[in-house]
C-alpha positions as a Python dict, from the first residue, in 0.01 Angstrom:
ca = {
    (1, 'M'): (0, 0, 0),
    (2, 'R'): (-126, -323, -20),
    (3, 'D'): (-466, -327, 194),
    (4, 'I'): (-569, -664, 327),
    (5, 'T'): (-827, -757, 651),
    (6, 'C'): (-861, -1007, 945),
    (7, 'D'): (-1063, -1063, 1244),
    (8, 'V'): (-683, -1094, 1542),
    (9, 'A'): (-392, -925, 1505),
    (10, 'V'): (-177, -1092, 1678),
    (11, 'I'): (168, -830, 1728),
    (12, 'G'): (476, -978, 1817),
    (13, 'A'): (602, -1413, 1843),
    (14, 'G'): (782, -1472, 2113),
    (15, 'T'): (615, -1721, 2380),
    (16, 'A'): (279, -1502, 2397),
    (17, 'G'): (189, -1398, 2053),
    (18, 'I'): (223, -1773, 1942),
    (19, 'A'): (11, -1874, 2254),
    (20, 'A'): (-271, -1628, 2159),
    (21, 'H'): (-187, -1662, 1743),
    (22, 'R'): (-322, -2068, 1771),
    (23, 'A'): (-582, -1969, 2027),
    (24, 'A'): (-754, -1735, 1805),
    (25, 'L'): (-704, -1993, 1470),
    (26, 'D'): (-819, -2273, 1715),
    (27, 'A'): (-1156, -2123, 1725),
    (28, 'G'): (-1166, -2066, 1414),
    (29, 'V'): (-1076, -1712, 1341),
    (30, 'R'): (-894, -1576, 1093),
    (31, 'S'): (-557, -1398, 1307),
    (32, 'V'): (-255, -1232, 1126),
    (33, 'L'): (103, -1292, 1346),
    (34, 'I'): (303, -983, 1284),
    (35, 'E'): (607, -1043, 1345),
    (36, 'Q'): (956, -862, 1398),
    (37, 'G'): (1270, -1040, 1455),
    (38, 'P'): (1489, -1172, 1561),
    (39, 'G'): (1220, -1414, 1701),
    (40, 'G'): (1281, -1772, 1926),
    (41, 'T'): (1095, -1612, 2229),
    (42, 'T'): (1276, -1400, 2508),
    (43, 'C'): (1276, -1796, 2629),
    (44, 'A'): (1433, -1947, 2409),
    (45, 'R'): (1723, -1697, 2276),
    (46, 'V'): (1804, -1446, 2542),
    (47, 'G'): (1618, -1597, 2905),
    (48, 'C'): (1484, -1912, 3075),
    (49, 'M'): (1742, -2188, 2818),
    (50, 'P'): (2108, -2052, 2787),
    (51, 'S'): (2070, -1918, 3119),
    (52, 'K'): (2035, -2253, 3272),
    (53, 'L'): (2290, -2367, 3033),
    (54, 'L'): (2545, -2108, 3156),
    (55, 'I'): (2420, -2226, 3515),
    (56, 'T'): (2440, -2500, 3451),
    (57, 'A'): (2828, -2508, 3387),
    (58, 'A'): (2907, -2309, 3703),
    (59, 'H'): (2714, -2539, 3956),
    (60, 'A'): (2934, -2862, 3740),
    (61, 'A'): (3267, -2646, 3811),
    (62, 'Q'): (3188, -2603, 4207),
    (63, 'A'): (3053, -2936, 4232),
    (64, 'A'): (3390, -3074, 4118),
    (65, 'R'): (3600, -2813, 4341),
    (66, 'E'): (3328, -2914, 4711),
    (67, 'V'): (3380, -3290, 4594),
    (68, 'Q'): (3614, -3328, 4824),
    (69, 'V'): (3410, -3273, 5134),
    (70, 'F'): (3258, -3641, 5035),
    (71, 'G'): (3627, -3811, 5043),
    (72, 'V'): (3666, -3757, 4705),
    (73, 'H'): (3958, -3596, 4516),
    (74, 'V'): (4010, -3440, 4194),
    (75, 'G'): (4265, -3276, 4033),
    (76, 'A'): (4274, -2826, 3962),
    (77, 'V'): (3926, -2726, 3826),
    (78, 'R'): (4000, -2559, 3480),
    (79, 'I'): (3730, -2359, 3329),
    (80, 'E'): (3765, -2290, 2940),
    (81, 'G'): (3520, -1953, 2895),
    (82, 'R'): (3502, -2033, 2480),
    (83, 'E'): (3410, -2391, 2530),
    (84, 'V'): (3100, -2340, 2795),
    (85, 'L'): (2999, -2029, 2603),
    (86, 'Q'): (3013, -2204, 2266),
    (87, 'R'): (2781, -2503, 2409),
    (88, 'V'): (2585, -2276, 2551),
    (89, 'R'): (2483, -2082, 2219),
    (90, 'R'): (2517, -2439, 2095),
    (91, 'E'): (2237, -2563, 2285),
    (92, 'R'): (2040, -2233, 2262),
    (93, 'D'): (1995, -2245, 1936),
    (94, 'R'): (1771, -2622, 1923),
    (95, 'F'): (1546, -2455, 2191),
    (96, 'V'): (1501, -2165, 1958),
    (97, 'A'): (1501, -2395, 1619),
    (98, 'S'): (1221, -2541, 1715),
    (99, 'V'): (1052, -2248, 1843),
    (100, 'F'): (1068, -2179, 1391),
    (101, 'E'): (984, -2490, 1337),
    (102, 'G'): (667, -2465, 1531),
    (103, 'L'): (619, -2140, 1373),
    (104, 'D'): (687, -2282, 1010),
    (105, 'R'): (328, -2543, 1084),
    (106, 'L'): (99, -2240, 1129),
    (107, 'P'): (-17, -2144, 770),
    (108, 'A'): (206, -1940, 569),
    (109, 'E'): (-77, -1704, 502),
    (110, 'S'): (-158, -1576, 868),
    (111, 'R'): (209, -1491, 917),
    (112, 'I'): (329, -1128, 842),
    (113, 'T'): (704, -1000, 875),
    (114, 'G'): (748, -663, 930),
    (115, 'R'): (715, -366, 1211),
    (116, 'A'): (350, -311, 1323),
    (117, 'V'): (232, 35, 1415),
    (118, 'F'): (-85, 144, 1464),
    (119, 'E'): (-292, 396, 1325),
    (120, 'G'): (-632, 406, 1536),
    (121, 'D'): (-836, 124, 1724),
    (122, 'G'): (-851, -120, 1381),
    (123, 'C'): (-561, -67, 1183),
    (124, 'L'): (-205, -153, 1159),
    (125, 'R'): (10, 4, 951),
    (126, 'I'): (268, -258, 893),
    (127, 'D'): (670, -133, 732),
    (128, 'E'): (543, 103, 461),
    (129, 'A'): (421, -184, 249),
    (130, 'T'): (74, -313, 407),
    (131, 'R'): (-168, -228, 600),
    (132, 'L'): (-415, -479, 821),
    (133, 'H'): (-766, -419, 944),
    (134, 'F'): (-854, -601, 1221),
    (135, 'K'): (-1177, -679, 1502),
    (136, 'A'): (-948, -703, 1785),
    (137, 'A'): (-563, -718, 1847),
    (138, 'V'): (-330, -884, 2084),
    (139, 'I'): (-13, -677, 2189),
    (140, 'A'): (226, -952, 2274),
    (141, 'T'): (546, -744, 2193),
    (142, 'G'): (757, -848, 2479),
    (143, 'S'): (1026, -651, 2716),
    (144, 'S'): (1370, -529, 2626),
    (145, 'P'): (1675, -502, 2894),
    (146, 'S'): (1709, -134, 3126),
    (147, 'V'): (2018, 37, 2997),
    (148, 'P'): (2097, 299, 3309),
    (149, 'E'): (2189, 648, 3141),
    (150, 'P'): (2519, 602, 3321),
    (151, 'L'): (2625, 350, 3135),
    (152, 'S'): (2507, 459, 2777),
    (153, 'G'): (2885, 580, 2631),
    (154, 'L'): (3038, 234, 2759),
    (155, 'G'): (2993, 67, 2356),
    (156, 'D'): (3046, -256, 2361),
    (157, 'R'): (3191, -306, 2682),
    (158, 'L'): (2831, -320, 2820),
    (159, 'L'): (2638, -620, 2814),
    (160, 'T'): (2281, -608, 2882),
    (161, 'T'): (2107, -1019, 2941),
    (162, 'D'): (2000, -1055, 2502),
    (163, 'T'): (2403, -1018, 2424),
    (164, 'I'): (2575, -1140, 2708),
    (165, 'F'): (2578, -1517, 2616),
    (166, 'E'): (2751, -1347, 2230),
    (167, 'M'): (3026, -1308, 2441),
    (168, 'A'): (3345, -1525, 2232),
    (169, 'D'): (3510, -1614, 2661),
    (170, 'L'): (3396, -1523, 2906),
    (171, 'P'): (3581, -1223, 3090),
    (172, 'R'): (3805, -1150, 3308),
    (173, 'S'): (3666, -967, 3549),
    (174, 'I'): (3258, -797, 3554),
    (175, 'A'): (3056, -517, 3682),
    (176, 'I'): (2672, -651, 3737),
    (177, 'L'): (2380, -376, 3802),
    (178, 'G'): (2103, -534, 3971),
    (179, 'A'): (2085, -817, 4228),
    (180, 'G'): (1725, -898, 4116),
    (181, 'A'): (1682, -1275, 3988),
    (182, 'I'): (1868, -1254, 3670),
    (183, 'G'): (2153, -1017, 3787),
    (184, 'L'): (2227, -1302, 4066),
    (185, 'E'): (2208, -1578, 3899),
    (186, 'L'): (2427, -1481, 3637),
    (187, 'A'): (2656, -1333, 3917),
    (188, 'Q'): (2715, -1637, 4066),
    (189, 'A'): (2712, -1864, 3721),
    (190, 'L'): (2999, -1618, 3609),
    (191, 'S'): (3176, -1601, 3968),
    (192, 'R'): (3154, -2016, 3969),
    (193, 'L'): (3349, -2020, 3652),
    (194, 'G'): (3602, -1798, 3735),
    (195, 'V'): (3548, -1397, 3665),
    (196, 'E'): (3542, -1194, 3960),
    (197, 'T'): (3228, -1052, 3960),
    (198, 'T'): (3077, -704, 4166),
    (199, 'V'): (2718, -699, 4181),
    (200, 'I'): (2596, -322, 4255),
    (201, 'E'): (2246, -312, 4403),
    (202, 'P'): (2057, 53, 4507),
    (203, 'G'): (1856, -200, 4715),
    (204, 'A'): (1932, -359, 5055),
    (205, 'V'): (1879, -775, 4920),
    (206, 'A'): (1990, -973, 4709),
    (207, 'G'): (1715, -1197, 4491),
    (208, 'G'): (1437, -1078, 4609),
    (209, 'L'): (1352, -1166, 4994),
    (210, 'R'): (1181, -1043, 5242),
    (211, 'D'): (1251, -1209, 5526),
    (212, 'P'): (1522, -1046, 5751),
    (213, 'V'): (1698, -1401, 5809),
    (214, 'L'): (1666, -1574, 5481),
    (215, 'A'): (1745, -1169, 5373),
    (216, 'S'): (2085, -1211, 5617),
    (217, 'A'): (2177, -1576, 5523),
    (218, 'A'): (2143, -1467, 5104),
    (219, 'I'): (2387, -1215, 5188),
    (220, 'E'): (2632, -1386, 5340),
    (221, 'I'): (2624, -1774, 5106),
    (222, 'F'): (2627, -1545, 4813),
    (223, 'G'): (2837, -1239, 4924),
    (224, 'E'): (3111, -1560, 4994),
    (225, 'H'): (3248, -1509, 4639),
    (226, 'I'): (3051, -1224, 4486),
    (227, 'T'): (3143, -843, 4610),
    (228, 'L'): (2791, -740, 4714),
    (229, 'R'): (2761, -355, 4684),
    (230, 'L'): (2331, -310, 4766),
    (231, 'G'): (2287, 63, 4835),
    (232, 'A'): (2483, 175, 4561),
    (233, 'R'): (2446, 361, 4221),
    (234, 'V'): (2632, 378, 3993),
    (235, 'D'): (2668, 734, 3901),
    (236, 'R'): (2846, 826, 3640),
    (237, 'A'): (3059, 518, 3358),
    (238, 'E'): (3382, 559, 3161),
    (239, 'A'): (3565, 349, 2883),
    (240, 'V'): (3878, 314, 2921),
    (241, 'Q'): (4156, 68, 2770),
    (242, 'G'): (4064, -269, 2754),
    (243, 'G'): (3755, -188, 2971),
    (244, 'A'): (3527, 21, 3217),
    (245, 'V'): (3565, 205, 3510),
    (246, 'L'): (3201, 282, 3700),
    (247, 'H'): (3180, 547, 4001),
    (248, 'W'): (2884, 463, 4276),
    (249, 'S'): (2751, 649, 4557),
    (250, 'Q'): (2633, 446, 4864),
    (251, 'E'): (2365, 491, 5077),
    (252, 'D'): (2564, 541, 5376),
    (253, 'G'): (2731, 908, 5198),
    (254, 'E'): (3021, 659, 5119),
    (255, 'S'): (3146, 636, 4756),
    (256, 'G'): (3366, 401, 4551),
    (257, 'S'): (3460, 329, 4205),
    (258, 'G'): (3582, -37, 4035),
    (259, 'R'): (3725, -119, 3700),
    (260, 'F'): (3573, -397, 3511),
    (261, 'E'): (3665, -546, 3136),
    (262, 'R'): (3305, -608, 3138),
    (263, 'V'): (2966, -448, 3252),
    (264, 'L'): (2586, -600, 3250),
    (265, 'A'): (2283, -458, 3251),
    (266, 'A'): (2043, -654, 3475),
    (267, 'A'): (1813, -400, 3611),
    (268, 'G'): (1541, -499, 3432),
    (269, 'R'): (1330, -578, 3053),
    (270, 'P'): (1056, -319, 3074),
    (271, 'P'): (784, -390, 2795),
    (272, 'N'): (819, -233, 2381),
    (273, 'L'): (580, -31, 2402),
    (274, 'R'): (700, 303, 2234),
    (275, 'G'): (652, 392, 1846),
    (276, 'I'): (371, 172, 1827),
    (277, 'G'): (130, 384, 1789),
    (278, 'L'): (-98, 332, 2118),
    (279, 'D'): (-115, 766, 2074),
    (280, 'T'): (-338, 743, 1816),
    (281, 'T'): (-598, 454, 1957),
    (282, 'R'): (-859, 521, 2232),
    (283, 'L'): (-659, 338, 2449),
    (284, 'R'): (-605, 512, 2803),
    (285, 'L'): (-200, 533, 2858),
    (286, 'D'): (-61, 563, 3161),
    (287, 'E'): (256, 794, 3232),
    (288, 'A'): (484, 537, 3079),
    (289, 'G'): (265, 463, 2741),
    (290, 'M'): (117, 107, 2953),
    (291, 'P'): (-199, 146, 2865),
    (292, 'A'): (-462, 43, 3111),
    (293, 'F'): (-597, -349, 3137),
    (294, 'D'): (-827, -595, 3277),
    (295, 'R'): (-589, -806, 3512),
    (296, 'S'): (-831, -1106, 3381),
    (297, 'S'): (-982, -1085, 3058),
    (298, 'L'): (-620, -868, 2996),
    (299, 'L'): (-866, -668, 2745),
    (300, 'C'): (-764, -295, 2744),
    (301, 'E'): (-1042, 0, 2853),
    (302, 'G'): (-1101, 186, 2496),
    (303, 'A'): (-1115, -34, 2262),
    (304, 'P'): (-1105, -384, 2144),
    (305, 'I'): (-711, -460, 2206),
    (306, 'L'): (-622, -699, 2438),
    (307, 'I'): (-215, -702, 2579),
    (308, 'A'): (-43, -986, 2676),
    (309, 'G'): (271, -1113, 2790),
    (310, 'D'): (577, -941, 2909),
    (311, 'A'): (442, -687, 2716),
    (312, 'N'): (144, -599, 3037),
    (313, 'A'): (471, -609, 3301),
    (314, 'E'): (221, -833, 3512),
    (315, 'R'): (409, -1131, 3536),
    (316, 'P'): (679, -1160, 3279),
    (317, 'V'): (727, -1509, 3360),
    (318, 'L'): (725, -1817, 3048),
    (319, 'H'): (420, -1990, 3241),
    (320, 'E'): (261, -1718, 3287),
    (321, 'A'): (313, -1473, 2935),
    (322, 'S'): (224, -1875, 2720),
    (323, 'R'): (-123, -1891, 2970),
    (324, 'Q'): (-186, -1551, 2926),
    (325, 'G'): (-135, -1505, 2516),
    (326, 'G'): (-427, -1818, 2472),
    (327, 'L'): (-665, -1625, 2722),
    (328, 'A'): (-569, -1335, 2512),
    (329, 'G'): (-610, -1497, 2160),
    (330, 'R'): (-979, -1704, 2308),
    (331, 'N'): (-1071, -1340, 2443),
    (332, 'A'): (-1034, -1181, 2089),
    (333, 'A'): (-1155, -1437, 1872),
    (334, 'A'): (-1431, -1398, 2101),
    (335, 'I'): (-1420, -968, 2022),
    (336, 'A'): (-1398, -1040, 1693),
    (337, 'R'): (-1728, -1259, 1654),
    (338, 'S'): (-1928, -1032, 1848),
    (339, 'E'): (-1919, -712, 2037),
    (340, 'S'): (-2114, -819, 2308),
    (341, 'A'): (-1940, -1119, 2351),
    (342, 'K'): (-1875, -1259, 2685),
    (343, 'I'): (-1551, -1316, 2728),
    (344, 'E'): (-1307, -1505, 2998),
    (345, 'Q'): (-1185, -1382, 3349),
    (346, 'P'): (-984, -1677, 3479),
    (347, 'R'): (-874, -1688, 3808),
    (348, 'H'): (-501, -1616, 3797),
    (349, 'W'): (-294, -1867, 3929),
    (350, 'V'): (-107, -1832, 4236),
    (351, 'N'): (231, -1617, 4192),
    (352, 'L'): (541, -1822, 4181),
    (353, 'A'): (910, -1735, 4132),
    (354, 'I'): (1226, -1930, 4092),
    (355, 'V'): (1586, -1756, 4151),
    (356, 'F'): (1806, -2071, 4018),
    (357, 'T'): (2115, -1983, 4215),
    (358, 'D'): (2288, -2228, 4460),
    (359, 'P'): (2112, -2262, 4689),
    (360, 'Q'): (1797, -2159, 4533),
    (361, 'I'): (1546, -1887, 4610),
    (362, 'A'): (1170, -1934, 4527),
    (363, 'A'): (873, -1695, 4685),
    (364, 'I'): (568, -1815, 4613),
    (365, 'G'): (199, -1649, 4635),
    (366, 'E'): (91, -1314, 4912),
    (367, 'L'): (326, -1307, 5196),
    (368, 'D'): (94, -1150, 5435),
    (369, 'D'): (283, -967, 5737),
    (370, 'D'): (-17, -977, 5975),
    (371, 'A'): (-19, -1429, 5870),
    (372, 'I'): (58, -1664, 6067),
    (373, 'V'): (449, -1779, 6025),
    (374, 'G'): (601, -2147, 6051),
    (375, 'K'): (1016, -2167, 5982),
    (376, 'A'): (1199, -2462, 5914),
    (377, 'D'): (1621, -2474, 5876),
    (378, 'F'): (1790, -2636, 5595),
    (379, 'G'): (2093, -2516, 5791),
    (380, 'D'): (2012, -2846, 5988),
    (381, 'Q'): (1721, -3099, 5778),
    (382, 'G'): (1844, -3396, 5748),
    (383, 'R'): (1881, -3443, 5392),
    (384, 'A'): (2019, -3115, 5329),
    (385, 'R'): (2333, -3248, 5550),
    (386, 'V'): (2322, -3580, 5348),
    (387, 'M'): (2396, -3332, 5043),
    (388, 'G'): (2629, -3136, 5256),
    (389, 'R'): (2437, -2786, 5091),
    (390, 'N'): (2268, -2742, 5427),
    (391, 'Q'): (2242, -2353, 5406),
    (392, 'G'): (1889, -2158, 5385),
    (393, 'G'): (1555, -2201, 5556),
    (394, 'L'): (1174, -2170, 5465),
    (395, 'R'): (903, -1961, 5528),
    (396, 'L'): (570, -2079, 5507),
    (397, 'Y'): (266, -1809, 5594),
    (398, 'A'): (-116, -1882, 5682),
    (399, 'D'): (-390, -1745, 5738),
    (400, 'R'): (-518, -1729, 6152),
    (401, 'A'): (-705, -2083, 6030),
    (402, 'G'): (-449, -2267, 5917),
    (403, 'R'): (-488, -2209, 5476),
    (404, 'L'): (-176, -2138, 5281),
    (405, 'L'): (-110, -1789, 5191),
    (406, 'G'): (251, -1770, 5052),
    (407, 'A'): (583, -1863, 5141),
    (408, 'E'): (975, -1770, 5074),
    (409, 'M'): (1247, -2032, 5057),
    (410, 'L'): (1594, -1988, 5041),
    (411, 'G'): (1760, -2342, 4973),
    (412, 'P'): (1915, -2610, 4839),
    (413, 'E'): (1652, -2816, 4510),
    (414, 'I'): (1401, -2620, 4669),
    (415, 'E'): (1192, -2522, 4315),
    (416, 'H'): (1050, -2869, 4406),
    (417, 'L'): (945, -2774, 4649),
    (418, 'A'): (798, -2469, 4534),
    (419, 'H'): (534, -2607, 4281),
    (420, 'I'): (433, -2834, 4581),
    (421, 'L'): (333, -2469, 4818),
    (422, 'A'): (229, -2368, 4454),
    (423, 'F'): (-53, -2628, 4392),
    (424, 'A'): (-125, -2649, 4724),
    (425, 'I'): (-180, -2267, 4780),
    (426, 'Q'): (-399, -2229, 4432),
    (427, 'D'): (-633, -2563, 4567),
    (428, 'G'): (-694, -2337, 4877),
    (429, 'Q'): (-548, -2637, 5147),
    (430, 'A'): (-467, -2564, 5511),
    (431, 'A'): (-148, -2680, 5701),
    (432, 'Q'): (-299, -2964, 5832),
    (433, 'A'): (-472, -3154, 5512),
    (434, 'L'): (-88, -3120, 5353),
    (435, 'S'): (92, -3241, 5617),
    (436, 'D'): (-141, -3546, 5606),
    (437, 'R'): (13, -3642, 5320),
    (438, 'P'): (281, -3895, 5319),
    (439, 'F'): (649, -3719, 5338),
    (440, 'Y'): (912, -3939, 5224),
    (441, 'H'): (1270, -3980, 5433),
    (442, 'P'): (1488, -3815, 5431),
    (443, 'T'): (1390, -3583, 5157),
    (444, 'L'): (1427, -3248, 5135),
    (445, 'E'): (1059, -3228, 5165),
    (446, 'E'): (1043, -3290, 5521),
    (447, 'G'): (1189, -2942, 5570),
    (448, 'L'): (848, -2854, 5515),
    (449, 'R'): (694, -3109, 5703),
    (450, 'S'): (817, -2908, 6034),
    (451, 'A'): (757, -2577, 5873),
    (452, 'L'): (353, -2697, 5855),
    (453, 'S'): (369, -2824, 6186),
    (454, 'D'): (521, -2501, 6309),
    (455, 'I'): (131, -2343, 6174),
    (456, 'I'): (-38, -2580, 6328),
    (457, 'R'): (78, -2581, 6668),
    (458, 'Q'): (18, -2151, 6608),
    (459, 'V'): (-343, -2244, 6465),
    (460, 'T'): (-408, -2558, 6749),
    (461, 'G'): (-301, -2307, 7016),
}
């Protein structure tokens, strides 16, 4: 076994790991990136990009079905599932290839392929071939789909968010466990592509909405074409010829069962921390094996090890993973140069989460139950009615002085409104200041102005 040394060891070549490695190299230290396949980042390979490709195909099919509302008539919509999935994979592979091209531009001597396992605070064993001694390390091992225990015996009938895009064709029916962002996005997309879709969710809401009016509206909207079994938990699953049978129980004491061609586990993605030797370090680990770490600097307690991206489960979205990776890489480089180095502890970005359903869902900032709430209704908003997509609403939260704190939205194309509000909240703006900006007519953004005006009325009395 060969022994080599470096200043910074980065474990994982996903979004956070690549950003950490580049930041450490840019800081002038010797960094080594340890890659364990399949690579290409979660976002490009199995997450953001292939899911949006599928969702876009579904939106096109639905738009064709609904175009007659404008007096435009087309023939029957025919879905060719194989063609849909072929395009998803073809474009997905382009995104993945661009990630690998970026990696190939990094110095070859700064990359090692293999599985890294800690052997104490300053050493990693990579497979059975290399020991890598480091001064600081970054854990960026990403996450993997969670598979509920009752589904473990379903074999190839079971899909996860890592395997769903490898289907050769669309199934006739599918059960999706989980009504969070991923589960709801894929459920609506598959339903619009002609798949009989059932969502089974232990909670009482779809898409994570907290406001009771918006949550109720979401259930009504998405439940029109998807069978939503909220408050239900799968107790038992069995593989049968041509599919699987699921048995579930509900909070109200009722029970049920159903037969499906495929089953998708979309119940979350826990961090990949098992089996990497964290117990050999001085890190303080909780019962789930997660190290205690400072959420500003990403430095773990007990050793010169940082944790970034999905691996820390703090904010498992790409823009956060990229920022965290860069921060972790710079701080690891600083620690490698000097144990007494001053490390960065930047202010957190405001929370920004978007669900790419139709209508979209977004949550921004903090949703304080004691805050002033400004409201707007997309059901009767001018531009939304023009588009024939007048559904949902907006809830805007502010403190008693009118300073914006957060928002929750259900509506058409509100990904753009979500960014406007994220910027405003990050900058500490008040409702009055944001309202005193140009709002072009007719736009969806005028819905935001209505909610701002509602807050201003409450603040000024």
